[in-house]
Amino acid sequence: MWDILQQIELNNLRSRQTDAEGQVRNSDFRVGGVEHRISKLELVCQALYELLRERGGMTDEELRRKIREIDLRDGAEDTRMRPKPVHCPKCAATTTAGALYCPQCGAVIAPKYPFSP
Ligand SMILES: [Zn+2]
């Protein structure tokens, strides 16, 4: 009887281990996707910056100032853009930043900046 209980417990542990290993693989896959997207964004940002510098005469100092200005919009200089809650222009309901439509009344909610999250 003891051996049977031990075998059941061992099978349960193996099953949980298999589940955990699957979750790790899934996480690794998702992290890889995020890293790829970040790398692509870095490339696009660099290309846009170089075009602006070459064609528009933008300086590195202007870019640094603009980055700082944007960084401070959420009240903290921490190299992050944290979205603030958005209020529906029609019914004033609070919605999540980045929402295209008000979940209460369906009004269109335009982000303040084109790339706002
Ligand atoms: Zn609304």
Coordinates of N, CA, C and O and ligand atoms in Angstrom, one line a residue:
M1 N 0.8 -1.2 0.0 CA 0.0 0.0 0.0 C 0.9 1.3 0.0 O 0.6 2.2 -0.7
W2 N 1.9 1.2 0.8 CA 2.8 2.4 0.9 C 3.5 2.6 -0.4 O 3.6 3.8 -0.9
D3 N 3.9 1.6 -1.1 CA 4.5 1.7 -2.4 C 3.5 2.3 -3.5 O 3.9 3.1 -4.3
I4 N 2.3 2.0 -3.4 CA 1.3 2.5 -4.3 C 1.1 4.0 -4.1 O 1.1 4.8 -5.0
L5 N 1.0 4.4 -2.8 CA 0.9 5.8 -2.5 C 2.1 6.6 -2.9 O 2.0 7.7 -3.5
Q6 N 3.3 6.0 -2.7 CA 4.5 6.7 -3.1 C 4.5 6.8 -4.7 O 5.0 7.8 -5.2
Q7 N 4.1 5.8 -5.4 CA 4.1 5.8 -6.8 C 3.1 6.9 -7.3 O 3.4 7.6 -8.3
I8 N 1.9 7.0 -6.7 CA 1.0 8.1 -7.1 C 1.6 9.4 -6.9 O 1.5 10.3 -7.7
E9 N 2.2 9.6 -5.7 CA 2.8 10.9 -5.4 C 3.9 11.2 -6.4 O 4.1 12.3 -6.9
L10 N 4.7 10.2 -6.7 CA 5.8 10.4 -7.7 C 5.2 10.8 -9.1 O 5.8 11.7 -9.7
N11 N 4.2 10.1 -9.5 CA 3.5 10.5 -10.7 C 3.0 11.9 -10.7 O 3.1 12.7 -11.7
N12 N 2.4 12.3 -9.6 CA 1.9 13.7 -9.5 C 3.1 14.7 -9.6 O 2.9 15.7 -10.3
L13 N 4.2 14.4 -8.9 CA 5.3 15.3 -9.0 C 5.9 15.4 -10.4 O 6.3 16.5 -10.9
R14 N 5.9 14.2 -11.1 CA 6.4 14.2 -12.5 C 5.5 15.1 -13.4 O 6.0 15.8 -14.2
S15 N 4.2 15.0 -13.1 CA 3.3 15.7 -13.9 C 3.5 17.2 -13.7 O 3.5 18.0 -14.6
R16 N 3.6 17.6 -12.4 CA 3.8 19.0 -12.1 C 5.2 19.5 -12.7 O 5.3 20.6 -13.1
Q17 N 6.2 18.6 -12.7 CA 7.5 19.0 -13.3 C 7.3 19.3 -14.8 O 7.8 20.2 -15.3
T18 N 6.6 18.4 -15.4 CA 6.4 18.5 -16.9 C 5.6 19.8 -17.1 O 6.0 20.6 -18.1
D19 N 4.6 20.1 -16.3 CA 3.8 21.4 -16.5 C 4.8 22.6 -16.3 O 4.7 23.6 -17.1
A20 N 5.6 22.5 -15.3 CA 6.5 23.7 -15.0 C 7.5 23.8 -16.1 O 7.8 25.0 -16.5
E21 N 8.0 22.7 -16.6 CA 9.0 22.8 -17.8 C 8.3 23.4 -19.0 O 8.9 24.2 -19.7
G22 N 7.0 23.1 -19.2 CA 6.3 23.7 -20.3 C 6.1 25.2 -20.1 O 6.2 26.0 -21.1
Q23 N 5.8 25.6 -18.9 CA 5.7 27.0 -18.6 C 7.0 27.8 -18.8 O 7.0 28.9 -19.3
V24 N 8.1 27.2 -18.5 CA 9.4 27.8 -18.7 C 9.7 28.0 -20.2 O 10.1 29.0 -20.6
R25 N 9.4 26.9 -20.9 CA 9.6 27.0 -22.4 C 8.7 28.1 -23.0 O 9.2 28.9 -23.8
N26 N 7.5 28.2 -22.5 CA 6.6 29.2 -23.1 C 7.1 30.6 -22.7 O 7.0 31.5 -23.5
S27 N 7.6 30.7 -21.5 CA 8.1 32.0 -21.0 C 9.3 32.4 -21.9 O 9.5 33.6 -22.3
D28 N 10.2 31.4 -22.1 CA 11.4 31.7 -22.9 C 11.0 32.1 -24.3 O 11.6 33.1 -24.9
F29 N 10.0 31.5 -24.9 CA 9.5 31.9 -26.2 C 9.0 33.3 -26.2 O 9.3 34.1 -27.1
R30 N 8.2 33.6 -25.2 CA 7.6 35.0 -25.1 C 8.7 36.0 -24.9 O 8.7 37.1 -25.5
V31 N 9.7 35.7 -24.1 CA 10.8 36.7 -23.8 C 11.6 36.9 -25.1 O 11.9 38.0 -25.5
G32 N 11.8 35.8 -25.8 CA 12.5 35.9 -27.1 C 11.7 36.8 -28.1 O 12.3 37.6 -28.8
G33 N 10.4 36.7 -28.1 CA 9.6 37.6 -29.0 C 9.7 39.1 -28.5 O 9.8 40.0 -29.4
V34 N 9.7 39.3 -27.2 CA 9.8 40.7 -26.7 C 11.2 41.2 -27.1 O 11.3 42.4 -27.5
E35 N 12.2 40.4 -26.9 CA 13.6 40.9 -27.2 C 13.7 41.2 -28.7 O 14.3 42.2 -29.1
H36 N 13.0 40.4 -29.5 CA 13.1 40.7 -31.0 C 12.4 42.0 -31.3 O 12.9 42.8 -32.1
R37 N 11.2 42.2 -30.7 CA 10.5 43.5 -30.9 C 11.3 44.7 -30.4 O 11.3 45.7 -31.0
I38 N 11.9 44.6 -29.2 CA 12.7 45.7 -28.7 C 13.9 46.0 -29.7 O 14.2 47.1 -30.0
S39 N 14.5 44.9 -30.1 CA 15.6 45.1 -31.1 C 15.2 45.8 -32.3 O 15.8 46.7 -32.9
K40 N 14.0 45.4 -32.8 CA 13.5 46.1 -34.0 C 13.1 47.5 -33.8 O 13.4 48.4 -34.6
L41 N 12.6 47.8 -32.6 CA 12.2 49.2 -32.2 C 13.5 50.1 -32.1 O 13.5 51.2 -32.5
E42 N 14.6 49.5 -31.6 CA 15.8 50.2 -31.5 C 16.4 50.5 -32.9 O 16.8 51.6 -33.1
L43 N 16.2 49.6 -33.8 CA 16.7 49.8 -35.1 C 15.9 50.9 -35.8 O 16.4 51.8 -36.4
V44 N 14.6 50.9 -35.6 CA 13.7 51.9 -36.2 C 14.0 53.3 -35.6 O 14.1 54.3 -36.3
C45 N 14.2 53.3 -34.3 CA 14.5 54.6 -33.6 C 15.8 55.2 -34.1 O 15.9 56.4 -34.4
Q46 N 16.8 54.3 -34.3 CA 18.1 54.8 -34.8 C 18.0 55.3 -36.2 O 18.5 56.3 -36.5
A47 N 17.2 54.6 -37.0 CA 17.1 55.0 -38.4 C 16.3 56.4 -38.5 O 16.7 57.3 -39.2
L48 N 15.3 56.5 -37.7 CA 14.5 57.8 -37.6 C 15.4 58.9 -37.1 O 15.4 60.0 -37.7
Y49 N 16.2 58.6 -36.1 CA 17.0 59.7 -35.5 C 18.1 60.1 -36.6 O 18.3 61.3 -36.8
E50 N 18.7 59.2 -37.3 CA 19.7 59.5 -38.2 C 19.1 60.3 -39.4 O 19.7 61.2 -39.9
L51 N 17.9 59.9 -39.8 CA 17.2 60.7 -40.9 C 17.0 62.1 -40.4 O 17.2 63.1 -41.2
L52 N 16.5 62.3 -39.2 CA 16.2 63.6 -38.7 C 17.4 64.4 -38.5 O 17.4 65.6 -38.8
R53 N 18.5 63.8 -38.1 CA 19.8 64.5 -37.9 C 20.3 65.0 -39.3 O 20.8 66.1 -39.5
E54 N 20.2 64.0 -40.3 CA 20.8 64.3 -41.6 C 19.9 65.3 -42.4 O 20.4 66.3 -43.0
R55 N 18.6 65.2 -42.3 CA 17.8 66.0 -43.1 C 17.2 67.2 -42.4 O 16.9 68.2 -43.0
G56 N 17.1 67.1 -41.1 CA 16.5 68.2 -40.4 C 17.4 69.0 -39.5 O 17.1 70.0 -38.9
G57 N 18.7 68.5 -39.5 CA 19.6 69.2 -38.7 C 19.5 69.1 -37.2 O 20.0 69.9 -36.4
M58 N 18.7 68.1 -36.7 CA 18.5 67.9 -35.3 C 19.8 67.5 -34.7 O 20.6 66.7 -35.2
T59 N 20.1 68.1 -33.5 CA 21.3 67.8 -32.8 C 21.1 66.7 -31.7 O 20.0 66.5 -31.3
D60 N 22.2 66.1 -31.3 CA 22.1 65.1 -30.2 C 21.5 65.8 -28.9 O 20.8 65.2 -28.2
E61 N 21.9 67.0 -28.6 CA 21.4 67.7 -27.4 C 19.9 67.9 -27.5 O 19.2 67.7 -26.5
E62 N 19.4 68.3 -28.7 CA 18.0 68.4 -28.9 C 17.3 67.1 -28.6 O 16.2 67.1 -28.0
L63 N 17.8 66.0 -29.1 CA 17.2 64.7 -28.9 C 17.2 64.4 -27.4 O 16.2 63.9 -26.8
R64 N 18.4 64.6 -26.7 CA 18.4 64.4 -25.2 C 17.4 65.2 -24.5 O 16.7 64.7 -23.6
R65 N 17.3 66.5 -24.8 CA 16.3 67.3 -24.2 C 14.9 66.8 -24.4 O 14.0 66.8 -23.5
K66 N 14.6 66.4 -25.6 CA 13.2 65.9 -25.9 C 12.9 64.6 -25.2 O 11.8 64.4 -24.6
I67 N 13.9 63.7 -25.1 CA 13.8 62.4 -24.4 C 13.5 62.7 -22.9 O 12.5 62.1 -22.3
R68 N 14.2 63.7 -22.3 CA 14.0 64.0 -20.9 C 12.6 64.6 -20.7 O 11.9 64.3 -19.8
E69 N 12.2 65.5 -21.7 CA 10.9 66.1 -21.6 C 9.8 65.1 -21.6 O 8.9 65.1 -20.8
I70 N 9.9 64.1 -22.5 CA 8.9 63.1 -22.6 C 8.9 62.2 -21.4 O 7.9 61.8 -20.9
D71 N 10.1 61.8 -20.9 CA 10.3 61.0 -19.7 C 9.6 61.6 -18.5 O 9.0 60.9 -17.7
L72 N 9.7 63.0 -18.4 CA 9.1 63.6 -17.3 C 7.6 63.8 -17.3 O 7.0 64.3 -16.3
R73 N 7.0 63.5 -18.4 CA 5.6 63.8 -18.6 C 4.8 63.0 -17.5 O 3.7 63.4 -17.2
D74 N 5.3 61.8 -17.1 CA 4.5 61.1 -16.1 C 5.0 61.4 -14.7 O 4.6 60.8 -13.7
G75 N 5.8 62.4 -14.6 CA 6.2 62.9 -13.3 C 7.5 62.3 -12.7 O 7.9 62.7 -11.6
A76 N 8.1 61.4 -13.4 CA 9.3 60.8 -12.9 C 10.3 60.6 -14.0 O 10.0 60.2 -15.1
E77 N 11.6 61.0 -13.8 CA 12.6 60.8 -14.7 C 13.2 59.4 -14.5 O 14.2 59.3 -13.7
D78 N 12.7 58.5 -15.2 CA 13.1 57.1 -14.9 C 13.2 56.2 -16.2 O 13.2 55.0 -16.1
T79 N 13.3 56.9 -17.3 CA 13.3 56.3 -18.7 C 12.1 55.4 -18.9 O 12.3 54.4 -19.7
R80 N 11.0 55.7 -18.3 CA 9.8 55.0 -18.6 C 8.7 56.0 -18.9 O 8.6 57.0 -18.4
M81 N 7.8 55.5 -19.8 CA 6.6 56.3 -20.1 C 5.4 55.6 -19.5 O 4.9 54.6 -20.1
R82 N 5.0 56.0 -18.3 CA 3.9 55.3 -17.7 C 2.6 56.0 -18.1 O 2.5 57.3 -17.9
P83 N 1.6 55.3 -18.6 CA 0.4 56.0 -19.0 C -0.4 56.4 -17.8 O -0.5 55.7 -16.8
K84 N -1.0 57.6 -18.0 CA -1.9 58.0 -17.0 C -3.3 57.6 -17.4 O -3.6 57.4 -18.5
P85 N -4.2 57.5 -16.4 CA -5.6 57.1 -16.7 C -6.2 58.2 -17.7 O -5.9 59.4 -17.5
V86 N -7.0 57.7 -18.5 CA -7.6 58.6 -19.5 C -9.1 58.7 -19.2 O -9.8 57.8 -18.8
H87 N -9.7 60.0 -19.3 CA -11.1 60.2 -19.1 C -11.8 60.4 -20.4 O -11.3 61.1 -21.3
C88 N -12.9 59.7 -20.5 CA -13.7 59.8 -21.7 C -14.2 61.2 -21.9 O -14.7 61.9 -21.0
P89 N -14.0 61.8 -23.1 CA -14.4 63.2 -23.4 C -15.9 63.3 -23.4 O -16.4 64.4 -23.2
K90 N -16.7 62.2 -23.5 CA -18.1 62.3 -23.5 C -18.8 62.1 -22.2 O -19.6 62.9 -21.8
C91 N -18.3 61.1 -21.5 CA -19.0 60.7 -20.2 C -18.1 60.8 -19.0 O -18.5 60.6 -17.9
A92 N -16.8 61.1 -19.2 CA -15.8 61.3 -18.2 C -15.5 60.0 -17.4 O -14.8 60.1 -16.4
A93 N -15.9 58.9 -17.9 CA -15.5 57.6 -17.3 C -14.0 57.5 -17.4 O -13.4 57.9 -18.4
T94 N -13.4 56.9 -16.4 CA -12.0 56.6 -16.5 C -11.7 55.3 -17.3 O -12.4 54.3 -17.0
T95 N -10.8 55.4 -18.2 CA -10.5 54.2 -19.0 C -9.0 53.9 -18.9 O -8.2 54.8 -18.5
T96 N -8.6 52.8 -19.4 CA -7.2 52.5 -19.4 C -6.6 53.3 -20.5 O -7.2 53.5 -21.6
A97 N -5.3 53.7 -20.3 CA -4.6 54.4 -21.3 C -4.4 53.5 -22.6 O -4.2 52.3 -22.4
G98 N -4.6 54.0 -23.7 CA -4.5 53.3 -24.9 C -5.8 52.7 -25.4 O -5.8 52.2 -26.5
A99 N -6.8 52.9 -24.7 CA -8.1 52.4 -25.1 C -8.6 53.3 -26.3 O -8.4 54.5 -26.3
L100 N -9.1 52.7 -27.3 CA -9.6 53.4 -28.4 C -11.0 53.9 -28.3 O -11.4 54.9 -28.8
Y101 N -11.8 53.1 -27.5 CA -13.2 53.5 -27.3 C -13.5 53.4 -25.8 O -12.9 52.6 -25.0
C102 N -14.4 54.2 -25.3 CA -14.9 54.3 -23.9 C -15.7 53.0 -23.7 O -16.6 52.7 -24.4
P103 N -15.3 52.2 -22.6 CA -16.1 51.0 -22.3 C -17.5 51.3 -21.8 O -18.3 50.4 -21.8
Q104 N -17.7 52.6 -21.3 CA -19.0 52.9 -20.8 C -20.0 53.4 -21.9 O -21.1 52.9 -22.0
C105 N -19.5 54.3 -22.7 CA -20.5 54.9 -23.7 C -20.1 54.6 -25.2 O -20.8 55.0 -26.1
G106 N -18.9 54.1 -25.4 CA -18.4 53.8 -26.7 C -17.8 55.0 -27.5 O -17.5 54.8 -28.7
A107 N -17.7 56.1 -26.9 CA -17.1 57.3 -27.5 C -15.7 56.9 -27.9 O -15.0 56.2 -27.3
V108 N -15.2 57.6 -29.0 CA -13.9 57.4 -29.5 C -13.0 58.2 -28.6 O -13.2 59.3 -28.2
I109 N -11.9 57.5 -28.1 CA -10.9 58.2 -27.2 C -9.6 58.2 -28.0 O -9.0 57.2 -28.2
A110 N -9.2 59.4 -28.4 CA -8.0 59.6 -29.2 C -6.8 59.7 -28.2 O -6.9 60.5 -27.3
P111 N -5.7 59.0 -28.4 CA -4.6 59.2 -27.5 C -4.0 60.6 -27.7 O -4.1 61.1 -28.8
K112 N -3.4 61.2 -26.7 CA -2.8 62.5 -26.8 C -1.6 62.5 -27.7 O -1.5 63.5 -28.5
Y113 N -0.9 61.5 -27.7 CA 0.3 61.4 -28.6 C 0.1 60.1 -29.5 O -0.4 59.1 -29.0
P114 N 0.6 60.2 -30.7 CA 0.3 59.0 -31.6 C 0.9 57.7 -31.1 O 0.3 56.7 -31.3
F115 N 2.0 57.7 -30.3 CA 2.6 56.5 -29.8 C 2.3 56.2 -28.4 O 2.9 55.4 -27.8
S116 N 1.3 57.0 -27.8 CA 1.0 56.7 -26.4 C 0.5 55.3 -26.2 O -0.3 54.8 -27.1
P117 N 1.0 54.6 -25.2 CA 0.6 53.3 -24.9 C -0.9 53.2 -24.5 O -1.5 54.2 -24.1
Ligands
ZN1 ZN -17.6 57.5 -22.3

